[in-house]
Amino acid sequence: MSLASAHHPLERSPLENANWPASLADQGYAVIHGLIPDELCLRLQTEARAKHHSDILERAGVGRTDDFTLDLTIRRDKTQWFDRSTSAQTDYLDIMETVRQSVNRELFLGLFSYEAHFAVYEPGGFYKRHVDAFRGARNRVLSSVFYLNNDWQPEDDGAIVIYPEDDARTEPLASILPEMGTLVLFLSEDIPHEVRPTHRDRYSIAGWFRVNDRQTAPSLQAVSGIVSGTL
Ligand code: OGA
Ligand code: MN
């Protein structure tokens, strides 16, 4: 059985299609299944669990890198940056490089580099609604989250909830369970999102595509108002 195809009905949405660059351009986010081979999913899951159980993940903080605070009322997860020390990491980064090239070819975003970290949210863990980049101030352009959990049930919660760009509208665009093999992409400056409190250990890889120089980089969408938030 393919793990990647065993997603929960709640995740189904019209955006789950092969033409994910168009979804990204039209909606600001896309959900992709089947991009990461099952055997690589398992190696990444094994590595994330091992890091968690050997207690080498760090409490994540909030804010710009020069203004970093540990605020447990905003987020509660533990992370470790990829350092290319395992073949699972390099294989994942190689696939993300193909994503980077597709996005640049089809959406002209000028993405230049990618960084990623493992994350675990333990039971009770969450990340309140935020955007991943302050508009104009940072060079994170496209966010990615890849999930590493088998048999996730709706009652386990821990969904990522994606909101429309317009801050006044509170109805979510999507609520996606963190099931193994699911990759979510969204525009870092435009798309508010949150991680609902989880009831199980919730493993993922969060990553960000950056441009080299935000001032000269092309913009996918016209800037319309500022969504405030935290990193
Ligand atoms: C983040 C984030 C979402 C998720 O790390 O910035 O929003 O589903 N993660 O883990
Ligand atoms: Mn985020």
PDB file of C-alpha atoms and ligand atoms in Angstrom:
ATOM      1  CA  MET A   1       0.000   0.000   0.000  1.00  0.00           C
ATOM      2  CA  SER A   2       1.202   3.459  -0.773  1.00  0.00           C
ATOM      3  CA  LEU A   3       1.465   5.569   2.361  1.00  0.00           C
ATOM      4  CA  ALA A   4       1.327   8.686   0.259  1.00  0.00           C
ATOM      5  CA  SER A   5      -2.123   7.860  -1.079  1.00  0.00           C
ATOM      6  CA  ALA A   6      -3.592   6.960   2.314  1.00  0.00           C
ATOM      7  CA  HIS A   7      -4.715  10.455   3.173  1.00  0.00           C
ATOM      8  CA  HIS A   8      -7.781  11.265   5.175  1.00  0.00           C
ATOM      9  CA  PRO A   9     -10.938  12.522   3.402  1.00  0.00           C
ATOM     10  CA  LEU A  10     -10.734  15.775   5.377  1.00  0.00           C
ATOM     11  CA  GLU A  11      -7.605  16.647   3.454  1.00  0.00           C
ATOM     12  CA  ARG A  12      -9.292  16.376   0.099  1.00  0.00           C
ATOM     13  CA  SER A  13      -9.666  19.662  -1.663  1.00  0.00           C
ATOM     14  CA  PRO A  14      -9.761  20.857  -5.250  1.00  0.00           C
ATOM     15  CA  LEU A  15      -6.183  22.024  -4.771  1.00  0.00           C
ATOM     16  CA  GLU A  16      -4.886  18.478  -4.528  1.00  0.00           C
ATOM     17  CA  ASN A  17      -3.905  18.170  -8.126  1.00  0.00           C
ATOM     18  CA  ALA A  18      -0.900  17.686 -10.285  1.00  0.00           C
ATOM     19  CA  ASN A  19      -1.043  21.304 -11.345  1.00  0.00           C
ATOM     20  CA  TRP A  20       0.081  22.573  -7.953  1.00  0.00           C
ATOM     21  CA  PRO A  21       2.012  25.579  -9.289  1.00  0.00           C
ATOM     22  CA  ALA A  22      -1.301  26.938 -10.611  1.00  0.00           C
ATOM     23  CA  SER A  23      -2.927  26.326  -7.221  1.00  0.00           C
ATOM     24  CA  LEU A  24      -0.109  28.213  -5.562  1.00  0.00           C
ATOM     25  CA  ALA A  25      -0.506  31.138  -7.926  1.00  0.00           C
ATOM     26  CA  ASP A  26      -4.308  31.244  -7.658  1.00  0.00           C
ATOM     27  CA  GLN A  27      -4.865  30.432  -3.973  1.00  0.00           C
ATOM     28  CA  GLY A  28      -1.532  31.113  -2.308  1.00  0.00           C
ATOM     29  CA  TYR A  29      -1.204  27.514  -1.181  1.00  0.00           C
ATOM     30  CA  ALA A  30      -1.109  23.974  -2.550  1.00  0.00           C
ATOM     31  CA  VAL A  31      -1.339  20.455  -1.103  1.00  0.00           C
ATOM     32  CA  ILE A  32       0.747  17.773  -2.781  1.00  0.00           C
ATOM     33  CA  HIS A  33       0.797  14.013  -2.234  1.00  0.00           C
ATOM     34  CA  GLY A  34       3.173  11.410  -3.546  1.00  0.00           C
ATOM     35  CA  LEU A  35       6.164  13.652  -4.204  1.00  0.00           C
ATOM     36  CA  ILE A  36       8.383  11.994  -1.582  1.00  0.00           C
ATOM     37  CA  PRO A  37       8.867   8.225  -2.099  1.00  0.00           C
ATOM     38  CA  ASP A  38       7.496   6.019   0.692  1.00  0.00           C
ATOM     39  CA  GLU A  39      10.922   4.651   1.624  1.00  0.00           C
ATOM     40  CA  LEU A  40      12.281   8.173   2.062  1.00  0.00           C
ATOM     41  CA  CYS A  41       9.244   9.120   4.167  1.00  0.00           C
ATOM     42  CA  LEU A  42      10.135   6.236   6.482  1.00  0.00           C
ATOM     43  CA  ARG A  43      13.812   7.206   6.729  1.00  0.00           C
ATOM     44  CA  LEU A  44      12.872  10.795   7.553  1.00  0.00           C
ATOM     45  CA  GLN A  45      10.319   9.640  10.118  1.00  0.00           C
ATOM     46  CA  THR A  46      12.888   7.354  11.745  1.00  0.00           C
ATOM     47  CA  GLU A  47      15.416  10.186  11.930  1.00  0.00           C
ATOM     48  CA  ALA A  48      12.891  12.667  13.362  1.00  0.00           C
ATOM     49  CA  ARG A  49      11.788  10.196  16.031  1.00  0.00           C
ATOM     50  CA  ALA A  50      15.359   9.303  16.941  1.00  0.00           C
ATOM     51  CA  LYS A  51      16.266  12.974  17.336  1.00  0.00           C
ATOM     52  CA  HIS A  52      13.201  13.515  19.498  1.00  0.00           C
ATOM     53  CA  HIS A  53      13.873  10.496  21.694  1.00  0.00           C
ATOM     54  CA  SER A  54      17.527  11.336  22.169  1.00  0.00           C
ATOM     55  CA  ASP A  55      16.405  14.794  23.273  1.00  0.00           C
ATOM     56  CA  ILE A  56      18.507  16.758  20.798  1.00  0.00           C
ATOM     57  CA  LEU A  57      15.682  18.917  19.430  1.00  0.00           C
ATOM     58  CA  GLU A  58      15.650  22.509  20.695  1.00  0.00           C
ATOM     59  CA  ARG A  59      12.679  24.531  21.918  1.00  0.00           C
ATOM     60  CA  ALA A  60      11.700  26.813  19.032  1.00  0.00           C
ATOM     61  CA  GLY A  61      11.404  30.559  19.510  1.00  0.00           C
ATOM     62  CA  VAL A  62       9.508  33.417  17.942  1.00  0.00           C
ATOM     63  CA  GLY A  63      10.613  36.563  16.142  1.00  0.00           C
ATOM     64  CA  ARG A  64      13.208  37.952  13.830  1.00  0.00           C
ATOM     65  CA  THR A  65      16.606  36.376  14.214  1.00  0.00           C
ATOM     66  CA  ASP A  66      17.933  39.472  15.962  1.00  0.00           C
ATOM     67  CA  ASP A  67      14.947  39.575  18.319  1.00  0.00           C
ATOM     68  CA  PHE A  68      14.477  35.965  19.289  1.00  0.00           C
ATOM     69  CA  THR A  69      12.270  35.111  22.227  1.00  0.00           C
ATOM     70  CA  LEU A  70      11.025  31.851  23.639  1.00  0.00           C
ATOM     71  CA  ASP A  71       7.283  32.490  23.982  1.00  0.00           C
ATOM     72  CA  LEU A  72       5.439  29.319  24.934  1.00  0.00           C
ATOM     73  CA  THR A  73       2.081  31.106  24.584  1.00  0.00           C
ATOM     74  CA  ILE A  74       2.650  31.436  20.810  1.00  0.00           C
ATOM     75  CA  ARG A  75       4.349  28.213  19.821  1.00  0.00           C
ATOM     76  CA  ARG A  76       5.316  24.962  21.443  1.00  0.00           C
ATOM     77  CA  ASP A  77       7.462  22.820  19.227  1.00  0.00           C
ATOM     78  CA  LYS A  78      11.001  21.523  19.201  1.00  0.00           C
ATOM     79  CA  THR A  79      13.193  21.786  16.136  1.00  0.00           C
ATOM     80  CA  GLN A  80      16.534  20.908  14.615  1.00  0.00           C
ATOM     81  CA  TRP A  81      17.898  22.400  11.409  1.00  0.00           C
ATOM     82  CA  PHE A  82      18.960  20.114   8.580  1.00  0.00           C
ATOM     83  CA  ASP A  83      22.752  19.965   8.306  1.00  0.00           C
ATOM     84  CA  ARG A  84      23.052  17.397   5.469  1.00  0.00           C
ATOM     85  CA  SER A  85      24.497  14.891   7.940  1.00  0.00           C
ATOM     86  CA  THR A  86      22.308  11.991   6.720  1.00  0.00           C
ATOM     87  CA  SER A  87      21.294  10.674   3.309  1.00  0.00           C
ATOM     88  CA  ALA A  88      17.620  11.120   4.280  1.00  0.00           C
ATOM     89  CA  GLN A  89      18.255  14.854   4.657  1.00  0.00           C
ATOM     90  CA  THR A  90      20.167  15.182   1.407  1.00  0.00           C
ATOM     91  CA  ASP A  91      17.590  13.103  -0.495  1.00  0.00           C
ATOM     92  CA  TYR A  92      14.811  15.343   0.840  1.00  0.00           C
ATOM     93  CA  LEU A  93      16.759  18.483  -0.049  1.00  0.00           C
ATOM     94  CA  ASP A  94      17.325  17.121  -3.577  1.00  0.00           C
ATOM     95  CA  ILE A  95      13.560  16.769  -4.053  1.00  0.00           C
ATOM     96  CA  MET A  96      12.964  20.256  -2.684  1.00  0.00           C
ATOM     97  CA  GLU A  97      15.480  21.487  -5.246  1.00  0.00           C
ATOM     98  CA  THR A  98      13.191  20.136  -7.978  1.00  0.00           C
ATOM     99  CA  VAL A  99      10.295  21.987  -6.321  1.00  0.00           C
ATOM    100  CA  ARG A 100      12.381  25.179  -6.321  1.00  0.00           C
ATOM    101  CA  GLN A 101      13.146  24.798 -10.011  1.00  0.00           C
ATOM    102  CA  SER A 102       9.484  24.085 -10.898  1.00  0.00           C
ATOM    103  CA  VAL A 103       8.305  27.139  -8.991  1.00  0.00           C
ATOM    104  CA  ASN A 104      10.888  29.350 -10.632  1.00  0.00           C
ATOM    105  CA  ARG A 105      10.129  27.978 -14.083  1.00  0.00           C
ATOM    106  CA  GLU A 106       6.353  28.273 -13.765  1.00  0.00           C
ATOM    107  CA  LEU A 107       5.831  31.197 -11.392  1.00  0.00           C
ATOM    108  CA  PHE A 108       9.016  33.248 -11.871  1.00  0.00           C
ATOM    109  CA  LEU A 109       9.511  33.626  -8.126  1.00  0.00           C
ATOM    110  CA  GLY A 110      13.284  33.723  -8.307  1.00  0.00           C
ATOM    111  CA  LEU A 111      13.707  31.358  -5.365  1.00  0.00           C
ATOM    112  CA  PHE A 112      17.384  31.085  -4.536  1.00  0.00           C
ATOM    113  CA  SER A 113      17.906  28.839  -1.527  1.00  0.00           C
ATOM    114  CA  TYR A 114      16.119  26.500   0.865  1.00  0.00           C
ATOM    115  CA  GLU A 115      16.507  25.742   4.547  1.00  0.00           C
ATOM    116  CA  ALA A 116      14.581  23.173   6.578  1.00  0.00           C
ATOM    117  CA  HIS A 117      14.232  21.813  10.068  1.00  0.00           C
ATOM    118  CA  PHE A 118      12.687  18.801  11.728  1.00  0.00           C
ATOM    119  CA  ALA A 119       9.936  19.741  14.174  1.00  0.00           C
ATOM    120  CA  VAL A 120       8.001  17.844  16.793  1.00  0.00           C
ATOM    121  CA  TYR A 121       4.928  19.066  18.596  1.00  0.00           C
ATOM    122  CA  GLU A 122       4.343  16.964  21.713  1.00  0.00           C
ATOM    123  CA  PRO A 123       0.790  16.470  23.052  1.00  0.00           C
ATOM    124  CA  GLY A 124      -0.587  19.925  23.850  1.00  0.00           C
ATOM    125  CA  GLY A 125       1.806  21.535  21.341  1.00  0.00           C
ATOM    126  CA  PHE A 126       0.511  24.215  18.980  1.00  0.00           C
ATOM    127  CA  TYR A 127       1.553  27.274  16.968  1.00  0.00           C
ATOM    128  CA  LYS A 128      -0.881  30.180  17.012  1.00  0.00           C
ATOM    129  CA  ARG A 129      -1.953  31.973  13.846  1.00  0.00           C
ATOM    130  CA  HIS A 130       1.013  33.712  12.218  1.00  0.00           C
ATOM    131  CA  VAL A 131       2.723  34.452   8.934  1.00  0.00           C
ATOM    132  CA  ASP A 132       6.231  33.175   8.261  1.00  0.00           C
ATOM    133  CA  ALA A 133       7.729  36.436   7.007  1.00  0.00           C
ATOM    134  CA  PHE A 134       7.232  40.111   7.710  1.00  0.00           C
ATOM    135  CA  ARG A 135       6.229  41.625   4.405  1.00  0.00           C
ATOM    136  CA  GLY A 136       9.181  43.198   2.689  1.00  0.00           C
ATOM    137  CA  ALA A 137      11.459  42.828   5.672  1.00  0.00           C
ATOM    138  CA  ARG A 138      12.539  39.248   5.187  1.00  0.00           C
ATOM    139  CA  ASN A 139      13.447  37.059   2.294  1.00  0.00           C
ATOM    140  CA  ARG A 140      11.333  34.010   3.062  1.00  0.00           C
ATOM    141  CA  VAL A 141       9.023  33.699   0.064  1.00  0.00           C
ATOM    142  CA  LEU A 142       7.635  30.153  -0.024  1.00  0.00           C
ATOM    143  CA  SER A 143       6.993  27.947   3.023  1.00  0.00           C
ATOM    144  CA  SER A 144       6.848  24.158   2.958  1.00  0.00           C
ATOM    145  CA  VAL A 145       5.662  21.696   5.573  1.00  0.00           C
ATOM    146  CA  PHE A 146       6.008  17.949   5.098  1.00  0.00           C
ATOM    147  CA  TYR A 147       4.372  15.533   7.523  1.00  0.00           C
ATOM    148  CA  LEU A 148       5.737  12.296   8.957  1.00  0.00           C
ATOM    149  CA  ASN A 149       2.868  10.704  10.911  1.00  0.00           C
ATOM    150  CA  ASN A 150       1.049   7.457  10.179  1.00  0.00           C
ATOM    151  CA  ASP A 151      -2.684   6.966  10.609  1.00  0.00           C
ATOM    152  CA  TRP A 152      -3.463  10.463  11.825  1.00  0.00           C
ATOM    153  CA  GLN A 153      -7.091  10.701  12.949  1.00  0.00           C
ATOM    154  CA  PRO A 154      -9.289  13.834  13.063  1.00  0.00           C
ATOM    155  CA  GLU A 155      -9.550  13.430  16.851  1.00  0.00           C
ATOM    156  CA  ASP A 156      -5.747  13.637  17.090  1.00  0.00           C
ATOM    157  CA  ASP A 157      -6.227  17.254  15.897  1.00  0.00           C
ATOM    158  CA  GLY A 158      -2.899  19.037  15.253  1.00  0.00           C
ATOM    159  CA  ALA A 159      -4.213  20.214  11.872  1.00  0.00           C
ATOM    160  CA  ILE A 160      -2.569  23.062  10.014  1.00  0.00           C
ATOM    161  CA  VAL A 161      -5.299  25.630   9.343  1.00  0.00           C
ATOM    162  CA  ILE A 162      -4.730  27.968   6.405  1.00  0.00           C
ATOM    163  CA  TYR A 163      -6.457  31.353   6.228  1.00  0.00           C
ATOM    164  CA  PRO A 164      -7.088  33.704   3.331  1.00  0.00           C
ATOM    165  CA  GLU A 165      -4.743  36.608   2.837  1.00  0.00           C
ATOM    166  CA  ASP A 166      -7.394  39.137   3.855  1.00  0.00           C
ATOM    167  CA  ASP A 167      -7.068  39.382   7.635  1.00  0.00           C
ATOM    168  CA  ALA A 168     -10.711  40.451   8.066  1.00  0.00           C
ATOM    169  CA  ARG A 169     -12.038  37.102   6.874  1.00  0.00           C
ATOM    170  CA  THR A 170     -11.784  34.461   9.544  1.00  0.00           C
ATOM    171  CA  GLU A 171     -13.147  31.433   7.653  1.00  0.00           C
ATOM    172  CA  PRO A 172     -10.221  29.117   6.919  1.00  0.00           C
ATOM    173  CA  LEU A 173      -9.353  28.133   3.379  1.00  0.00           C
ATOM    174  CA  ALA A 174      -8.275  24.669   4.454  1.00  0.00           C
ATOM    175  CA  SER A 175      -7.605  22.439   7.420  1.00  0.00           C
ATOM    176  CA  ILE A 176      -5.076  19.714   6.706  1.00  0.00           C
ATOM    177  CA  LEU A 177      -4.161  16.766   8.919  1.00  0.00           C
ATOM    178  CA  PRO A 178      -0.401  16.068   9.291  1.00  0.00           C
ATOM    179  CA  GLU A 179      -0.541  12.647   7.631  1.00  0.00           C
ATOM    180  CA  MET A 180       2.572  10.930   6.313  1.00  0.00           C
ATOM    181  CA  GLY A 181       3.450  11.977   2.774  1.00  0.00           C
ATOM    182  CA  THR A 182       1.476  15.230   2.707  1.00  0.00           C
ATOM    183  CA  LEU A 183       3.359  18.318   1.544  1.00  0.00           C
ATOM    184  CA  VAL A 184       1.831  21.775   1.983  1.00  0.00           C
ATOM    185  CA  LEU A 185       3.292  24.804   0.199  1.00  0.00           C
ATOM    186  CA  PHE A 186       2.192  28.396   0.805  1.00  0.00           C
ATOM    187  CA  LEU A 187       3.370  31.945   0.279  1.00  0.00           C
ATOM    188  CA  SER A 188       5.322  32.955   3.380  1.00  0.00           C
ATOM    189  CA  GLU A 189       4.305  36.616   3.498  1.00  0.00           C
ATOM    190  CA  ASP A 190       0.671  36.250   2.479  1.00  0.00           C
ATOM    191  CA  ILE A 191      -0.835  33.192   4.099  1.00  0.00           C
ATOM    192  CA  PRO A 192      -1.706  33.248   7.826  1.00  0.00           C
ATOM    193  CA  HIS A 193      -1.780  29.763   9.313  1.00  0.00           C
ATOM    194  CA  GLU A 194      -1.824  27.983  12.635  1.00  0.00           C
ATOM    195  CA  VAL A 195      -1.107  24.578  14.101  1.00  0.00           C
ATOM    196  CA  ARG A 196      -4.008  23.426  16.236  1.00  0.00           C
ATOM    197  CA  PRO A 197      -3.144  21.760  19.551  1.00  0.00           C
ATOM    198  CA  THR A 198      -2.069  18.196  18.910  1.00  0.00           C
ATOM    199  CA  HIS A 199      -2.993  15.190  21.007  1.00  0.00           C
ATOM    200  CA  ARG A 200      -0.173  12.988  19.679  1.00  0.00           C
ATOM    201  CA  ASP A 201       3.501  13.514  18.980  1.00  0.00           C
ATOM    202  CA  ARG A 202       3.390  15.319  15.626  1.00  0.00           C
ATOM    203  CA  TYR A 203       6.476  15.111  13.393  1.00  0.00           C
ATOM    204  CA  SER A 204       7.153  17.333  10.412  1.00  0.00           C
ATOM    205  CA  ILE A 205       9.780  19.063   8.300  1.00  0.00           C
ATOM    206  CA  ALA A 206       9.223  22.802   7.933  1.00  0.00           C
ATOM    207  CA  GLY A 207      11.228  24.636   5.305  1.00  0.00           C
ATOM    208  CA  TRP A 208      11.544  27.983   3.586  1.00  0.00           C
ATOM    209  CA  PHE A 209      12.591  28.964   0.109  1.00  0.00           C
ATOM    210  CA  ARG A 210      14.334  32.313   0.056  1.00  0.00           C
ATOM    211  CA  VAL A 211      15.258  34.859  -2.527  1.00  0.00           C
ATOM    212  CA  ASN A 212      18.713  36.330  -2.515  1.00  0.00           C
ATOM    213  CA  ASP A 213      17.700  39.965  -2.345  1.00  0.00           C
ATOM    214  CA  ARG A 214      14.101  40.802  -1.421  1.00  0.00           C
ATOM    215  CA  GLN A 215      14.347  44.284  -2.913  1.00  0.00           C
ATOM    216  CA  THR A 216      14.931  43.075  -6.443  1.00  0.00           C
ATOM    217  CA  ALA A 217      12.964  39.830  -6.313  1.00  0.00           C
ATOM    218  CA  PRO A 218       9.783  39.567  -8.361  1.00  0.00           C
ATOM    219  CA  SER A 219       6.467  39.453  -6.541  1.00  0.00           C
ATOM    220  CA  LEU A 220       3.816  36.873  -7.357  1.00  0.00           C
ATOM    221  CA  GLN A 221       0.889  38.890  -6.072  1.00  0.00           C
ATOM    222  CA  ALA A 222       0.231  42.556  -5.619  1.00  0.00           C
ATOM    223  CA  VAL A 223       0.787  43.604  -2.025  1.00  0.00           C
ATOM    224  CA  SER A 224      -2.564  44.373  -0.423  1.00  0.00           C
ATOM    225  CA  GLY A 225      -2.351  45.356   3.219  1.00  0.00           C
ATOM    226  CA  ILE A 226      -0.083  43.959   5.858  1.00  0.00           C
ATOM    227  CA  VAL A 227      -0.855  40.777   7.736  1.00  0.00           C
ATOM    228  CA  SER A 228       0.773  41.169  11.094  1.00  0.00           C
ATOM    229  CA  GLY A 229       2.124  38.166  12.828  1.00  0.00           C
ATOM    230  CA  THR A 230       5.105  36.453  14.228  1.00  0.00           C
ATOM    231  CA  LEU A 231       7.606  34.133  12.721  1.00  0.00           C
TER     232      LEU A 231
HETATM  233  C1  OGA B   1       6.003  26.829  11.118  1.00  0.00           C
HETATM  234  C2  OGA B   1       4.644  26.289  10.877  1.00  0.00           C
HETATM  235  C3  OGA B   1       3.187  24.450  10.369  1.00  0.00           C
HETATM  236  C4  OGA B   1       3.026  22.981  10.618  1.00  0.00           C
HETATM  237  O1  OGA B   1       6.895  26.055  11.518  1.00  0.00           O
HETATM  238  O2  OGA B   1       6.209  28.041  10.897  1.00  0.00           O
HETATM  239  O3  OGA B   1       3.757  27.088  10.679  1.00  0.00           O
HETATM  240  O4  OGA B   1       1.998  22.432  10.143  1.00  0.00           O
HETATM  241  N1  OGA B   1       4.425  24.955  10.830  1.00  0.00           N
HETATM  242  O5  OGA B   1       3.855  22.363  11.270  1.00  0.00           O
HETATM  243 MN    MN B   2       4.530  28.977  10.027  1.00  0.00          MN
END
